[in-house]
């Protein structure tokens, strides 16, 4: 695959991911475990089927080492678990978009982690300033205009989803670097997605309750499985492994704004000054992080 093709697929993945926060919340409202599990399982089967059509080797015959399958695969699956549960169990749809901004700190975190995987030139003060901007942006998106008493109430009721989303951001940034360094030509996305789907369905069977699948859920479930999961993760995997990783980091900066725009439209919510300010600050923080690092061959 050429770098230009990989870059194009990376851009498509980011467009698909703009729908991720809203759609994950919607299907999670039907059932926070069963519906995401059904989506991940469907996407995993599709991706593994595509690998079979392309005659790609099975995991145990691939050229990727154990680090990719164990470290990368573990990070991928745990990322999906924390991400979907964090959005599904949040108090309301109003909290979902700020939660999404927490997850969209991963482009900055991906760049911060790069010196531990690759030989790079780093300006740590610039990277630190970028991460501080991201943190301030997340705070603005949720707490703008609140009194100290309201801030304390929000912190008490939403700290668990926010902690899950912060963990998902760290895990996805880690996976992106692992895939770049040790993935070689292996395609693990389908297998990781399938594993996550089976894990979610196992949790659903233990927790019990109706799956929540209905006619109204078919469209968001199909979009979540086919576009947000199957297409987006496959395209991103190509982008970070064979494309310009620096460019992917730059373009991913605009995910917070895209996610906010789609979420506001899909949910029919009114925008707030804090939400837009938070999205802009998270984006600027990612841009600043990009300025603080240089990976040979990407600039």
XYZ file of C-alpha atoms in Angstrom:
299
model
C 0.000 0.000 0.000
C 1.340 3.446 -0.929
C 1.651 6.217 1.640
C -0.873 8.348 -0.267
C -3.481 5.573 -0.171
C -2.851 4.960 3.514
C -3.199 8.690 4.246
C -6.537 8.793 2.371
C -7.866 5.846 4.367
C -6.710 7.509 7.575
C -8.725 10.622 6.706
C -11.823 8.496 6.016
C -11.439 6.781 9.376
C -11.510 10.132 11.156
C -14.698 11.147 9.345
C -16.310 7.862 10.373
C -15.188 8.329 13.974
C -16.950 11.680 14.225
C -20.135 9.621 14.665
C -18.667 7.324 17.311
C -19.600 9.117 20.532
C -23.240 9.746 19.605
C -23.906 6.309 18.135
C -22.195 4.447 20.978
C -24.388 6.297 23.461
C -27.576 5.588 21.485
C -27.070 1.835 21.200
C -25.827 1.740 24.808
C -29.140 3.198 25.958
C -30.850 0.051 24.617
C -28.405 -2.145 26.551
C -24.938 -0.974 27.684
C -23.373 -4.423 27.247
C -25.426 -6.438 24.775
C -25.768 -3.854 22.007
C -22.083 -2.812 21.860
C -21.216 -6.513 21.976
C -23.452 -7.228 18.994
C -21.888 -4.327 17.082
C -18.287 -5.346 17.822
C -19.024 -8.998 17.039
C -20.577 -8.082 13.669
C -17.683 -5.789 12.772
C -15.128 -8.408 13.802
C -16.711 -11.105 11.634
C -16.817 -8.732 8.651
C -13.178 -7.730 9.038
C -11.985 -11.315 9.471
C -13.995 -12.242 6.368
C -12.280 -9.475 4.395
C -8.896 -10.741 5.592
C -9.834 -14.232 4.360
C -10.855 -12.889 0.945
C -7.518 -11.080 0.701
C -5.789 -14.330 1.792
C -4.063 -12.670 4.699
C -2.309 -15.076 7.071
C -3.930 -16.083 10.315
C -2.502 -14.502 13.511
C -0.211 -17.420 14.301
C 1.226 -17.330 10.751
C 1.627 -13.557 10.497
C 4.842 -11.546 10.538
C 3.817 -9.602 13.654
C 5.490 -10.516 16.896
C 3.936 -11.366 20.254
C 4.198 -7.710 21.326
C 1.624 -6.735 18.710
C -0.854 -9.518 19.459
C -0.545 -9.443 23.251
C 0.208 -5.809 24.090
C -1.549 -4.257 21.109
C -4.485 -6.649 21.170
C -4.965 -6.314 24.908
C -4.906 -2.510 24.664
C -7.374 -2.558 21.742
C -9.923 -4.776 23.512
C -9.677 -2.969 26.848
C -10.004 0.366 25.041
C -13.312 -0.725 23.492
C -14.590 -1.967 26.857
C -13.792 1.262 28.711
C -15.009 3.486 25.878
C -18.394 1.842 25.348
C -19.164 1.342 29.046
C -18.066 4.874 29.944
C -20.436 6.426 27.394
C -23.307 4.026 28.056
C -23.317 4.466 31.832
C -22.942 8.257 31.888
C -25.778 10.179 33.526
C -27.254 11.849 30.450
C -26.688 12.758 26.818
C -25.581 16.213 27.943
C -22.530 14.644 29.613
C -21.699 12.430 26.624
C -20.087 15.092 24.437
C -17.692 16.312 27.179
C -16.866 12.645 27.792
C -16.014 12.345 24.117
C -13.560 15.219 24.475
C -11.752 13.253 27.185
C -11.298 10.354 24.775
C -10.183 12.707 22.010
C -7.093 13.599 23.991
C -5.612 10.428 22.444
C -3.989 12.205 19.447
C -1.922 14.242 21.891
C -1.183 11.185 24.012
C -0.155 9.244 20.901
C 2.468 11.899 20.184
C 3.578 12.064 23.821
C 4.188 8.283 23.775
C 6.101 8.264 20.494
C 9.545 8.958 22.050
C 9.216 5.670 23.950
C 8.710 3.739 20.698
C 10.697 5.650 18.058
C 13.793 7.765 17.691
C 12.469 11.319 17.718
C 13.399 14.862 18.592
C 11.233 16.094 21.437
C 10.545 19.485 22.992
C 9.047 18.371 26.279
C 7.877 21.839 27.451
C 5.830 22.185 24.260
C 4.358 18.689 24.685
C 3.501 19.439 28.316
C 1.820 22.721 27.341
C -0.251 20.880 24.742
C -1.464 18.308 27.261
C -2.336 21.061 29.750
C -4.472 22.736 27.084
C -6.279 19.439 26.482
C -7.012 19.018 30.192
C -8.258 22.602 30.511
C -10.445 22.084 27.442
C -12.092 19.017 28.944
C -12.746 20.945 32.145
C -14.299 23.861 30.255
C -16.590 21.582 28.276
C -18.202 20.180 31.411
C -17.811 22.799 34.141
C -18.213 26.114 32.305
C -20.379 28.554 34.279
C -20.822 26.267 37.298
C -20.487 27.198 40.941
C -18.109 25.306 43.214
C -21.065 23.377 44.672
C -22.202 22.348 41.192
C -18.650 21.339 40.278
C -18.479 19.112 43.356
C -21.829 17.515 42.473
C -20.721 16.810 38.888
C -17.411 15.367 40.070
C -19.210 13.048 42.477
C -21.644 11.750 39.849
C -19.441 11.473 36.747
C -15.934 10.604 37.935
C -16.242 6.940 36.962
C -17.221 7.532 33.281
C -14.548 10.218 32.999
C -11.916 7.892 34.428
C -12.960 5.207 31.933
C -12.709 7.647 29.034
C -9.291 8.840 30.166
C -8.174 5.210 30.286
C -9.556 4.604 26.794
C -7.581 7.583 25.459
C -4.330 6.245 26.941
C -4.984 2.741 25.607
C -5.773 3.852 22.059
C -2.690 6.065 21.927
C -0.636 3.111 23.151
C -2.160 0.743 20.572
C -1.483 3.157 17.696
C 2.219 3.217 18.535
C 2.415 -0.554 19.097
C 0.727 -1.235 15.737
C 3.158 1.076 13.986
C 6.235 -0.449 15.594
C 5.459 -4.172 15.714
C 2.405 -4.773 13.528
C 4.294 -5.132 10.220
C 1.801 -6.426 7.618
C -0.444 -8.325 10.059
C -4.101 -7.348 10.339
C -5.383 -7.787 13.869
C -8.332 -5.396 13.861
C -10.959 -8.039 13.092
C -9.645 -10.470 15.692
C -9.451 -7.758 18.352
C -12.959 -6.551 17.519
C -14.294 -10.108 17.649
C -12.678 -10.658 21.047
C -14.235 -7.451 22.384
C -17.642 -8.462 21.031
C -17.475 -11.847 22.720
C -16.356 -10.218 25.982
C -19.295 -7.800 25.912
C -21.799 -10.553 25.128
C -20.380 -12.660 27.960
C -20.870 -9.720 30.336
C -24.416 -9.285 29.016
C -25.226 -12.932 29.685
C -23.924 -12.581 33.250
C -25.719 -9.271 33.884
C -28.967 -10.400 32.247
C -31.755 -8.238 30.866
C -33.261 -7.874 27.384
C -30.874 -7.069 24.547
C -32.917 -4.033 23.516
C -32.781 -4.761 19.794
C -35.730 -3.121 18.020
C -36.633 -1.664 14.626
C -35.617 1.791 15.851
C -32.190 0.463 16.823
C -31.379 -1.178 13.483
C -30.101 1.979 11.757
C -27.793 3.216 14.577
C -26.605 -0.353 15.204
C -25.781 -0.845 11.510
C -23.932 2.497 11.346
C -22.027 1.681 14.519
C -21.027 -1.806 13.362
C -20.291 -1.138 9.686
C -19.033 2.459 9.613
C -17.742 3.377 13.086
C -16.235 -0.036 13.802
C -15.527 -2.110 10.691
C -14.614 0.705 8.288
C -13.079 3.270 10.632
C -10.798 0.937 12.584
C -9.625 -0.841 9.440
C -8.857 2.481 7.731
C -7.071 3.886 10.796
C -4.942 0.781 11.097
C -3.790 1.310 7.497
C -3.216 5.017 8.085
C -0.955 4.747 11.125
C 1.016 1.748 9.860
C 1.708 2.678 6.236
C 0.850 6.362 6.066
C 2.345 9.538 7.484
C 1.850 9.087 11.224
C 2.585 12.746 11.858
C -0.131 13.739 9.388
C -2.564 11.328 11.027
C -1.855 13.006 14.352
C -2.467 16.463 12.860
C -5.751 15.506 11.168
C -6.947 13.682 14.268
C -6.754 17.053 16.021
C -10.067 17.978 14.417
C -11.946 14.946 15.772
C -13.241 16.844 18.830
C -14.912 19.480 16.660
C -16.345 16.880 14.272
C -17.663 14.827 17.167
C -19.305 17.853 18.790
C -20.944 18.908 15.506
C -22.358 15.445 14.801
C -23.436 14.911 18.418
C -25.274 18.219 18.626
C -27.085 17.472 15.376
C -27.886 13.849 16.217
C -29.055 14.503 19.767
C -30.737 17.799 18.972
C -28.936 19.437 21.893
C -28.205 23.133 22.222
C -24.547 24.061 22.031
C -22.855 25.819 24.942
C -19.911 28.185 25.153
C -18.049 25.746 27.382
C -18.499 22.847 24.965
C -17.178 24.778 21.982
C -14.342 26.301 23.989
C -13.426 22.838 25.238
C -13.395 21.400 21.727
C -11.193 24.224 20.473
C -8.755 23.917 23.385
C -8.440 20.145 22.956
C -7.753 20.708 19.262
C -5.170 23.417 19.964
C -3.550 21.210 22.566
C -3.126 18.435 20.017
C -1.656 20.891 17.504
C 0.814 22.112 20.124
C 1.816 18.542 20.918
C 2.493 17.995 17.219
C 4.797 21.019 17.245
C 6.747 19.497 20.097
C 7.823 16.329 18.303
C 9.512 15.344 15.057
C 9.523 11.808 13.730
C 12.078 11.347 10.924
C 10.341 10.653 7.643
C 7.017 12.222 8.630
C 7.758 15.873 8.075
